Amino acid sequence: MLQTVLLTVAVALVPTLAVSAANAVGTGSPVIVTPADGESYYSHEVPDLVVDFGNAPYGSYDWSVTDADSNQVLHSGTFDYDAADPDQNDLADLTDLGLGGYTATITSDGGTVTSSFGTFELGPPPVECQIEVAAVRVVGPTTAVYPRFHGCEGQTETWAVRHRVGNGTLTFGTFKVVNGKSAGPWRFKDSWPTGVYAIRSREMYGYNTSTVVRLVSRISLTAGTKVGGHFRISGDVTRYVPSADGFRGWANRPVAISYKNCAAGCAWRFLGTDHTDSTGHFSSTVTSSQARYYRATVGSTTSVWGRTSAPVKR
């Protein structure tokens, strides 16, 4: 739905009488052709200020476009209308105007004649073509990231994938839809930084989003034989290491151990915390007289996704 802010163009058009009466054509006044009275426009599609001088005297006209609130002059110039000019003349490109109210004025040395009033609405365009990018899990030197597009039928649009580096922002590639179809994946290289990547449309009012890139971790869990209600649970935690192009043990990471009393329909409960050693291994002794299900979880960091193991029963 178009959200608009009323933008009013009040145009006072004053024809010059500096030329002789014999050279004046007609006794009327200039008329605004565009923006058309009562029309609605999106702010990046506002038509030029076009005035029809076909029924106006020849002469020199000073024109300006000002902000209605601050009276700041945004555009200005002089137009000399004579017999060599066409009736309709383009006086100003208004596409740089933001939301708000404006006044366009034309004046001359002689008399005051108001040619016409023009009012139109100016608002942002509707967002149509949208991109959706899932979180990125890096498992190798290059990870293909496939977007999903919504409402992009027949449209062509490009999104830059940007990430803050130091005090600036760098572009690490693009997503593109061509005639409503994806131009292919964005390929993330594991030498690039992890974190939040902004996905910014190159259209003025395009749809923007973001995604999170992190390295993948893995966790395993096994349970030993129960003797007198006591048994050991152990496992290994690894994470992808770009410099090794593979998975390595994740040292000194806390591992949360949880349990539940049934296969389905009951909640997991926290049992305790273990820590991985220098190789990513962990091991704990558990005491329980009844059969239960156990699982292990390693949490996420800013660069690595966390993971939960498959449950084991003892």
Short mmCIF file of C-alpha atoms in Angstrom, two decimals, residues 7-13 64-66 68 101-106 114-120:
data_model
loop_
_atom_site.label_atom_id
_atom_site.label_comp_id
_atom_site.label_asym_id
_atom_site.label_seq_id
_atom_site.Cartn_x
_atom_site.Cartn_y
_atom_site.Cartn_z
CA LEU A 7 3.55 17.28 -1.54
CA THR A 8 2.02 20.51 -2.81
CA VAL A 9 3.40 22.52 -5.67
CA ALA A 10 2.02 26.01 -5.66
CA VAL A 11 3.10 27.68 -8.88
CA ALA A 12 2.80 31.41 -9.29
CA LEU A 13 3.57 32.12 -12.92
CA SER A 64 12.64 28.35 -8.62
CA VAL A 65 11.63 25.30 -6.59
CA THR A 66 11.77 25.78 -2.83
CA ALA A 68 7.72 24.83 1.61
CA GLY A 101 6.12 19.96 0.51
CA TYR A 102 7.56 22.19 -2.20
CA THR A 103 6.71 25.39 -4.06
CA ALA A 104 7.58 26.09 -7.68
CA THR A 105 7.49 29.74 -8.77
CA ILE A 106 7.97 31.68 -12.00
CA THR A 114 -1.14 33.00 -11.28
CA SER A 115 -1.21 30.38 -13.96
CA SER A 116 -2.29 27.27 -12.04
CA PHE A 117 -2.08 25.26 -8.88
CA GLY A 118 -0.75 21.70 -8.91
CA THR A 119 -0.97 19.30 -5.96
CA PHE A 120 0.33 15.75 -5.94
#
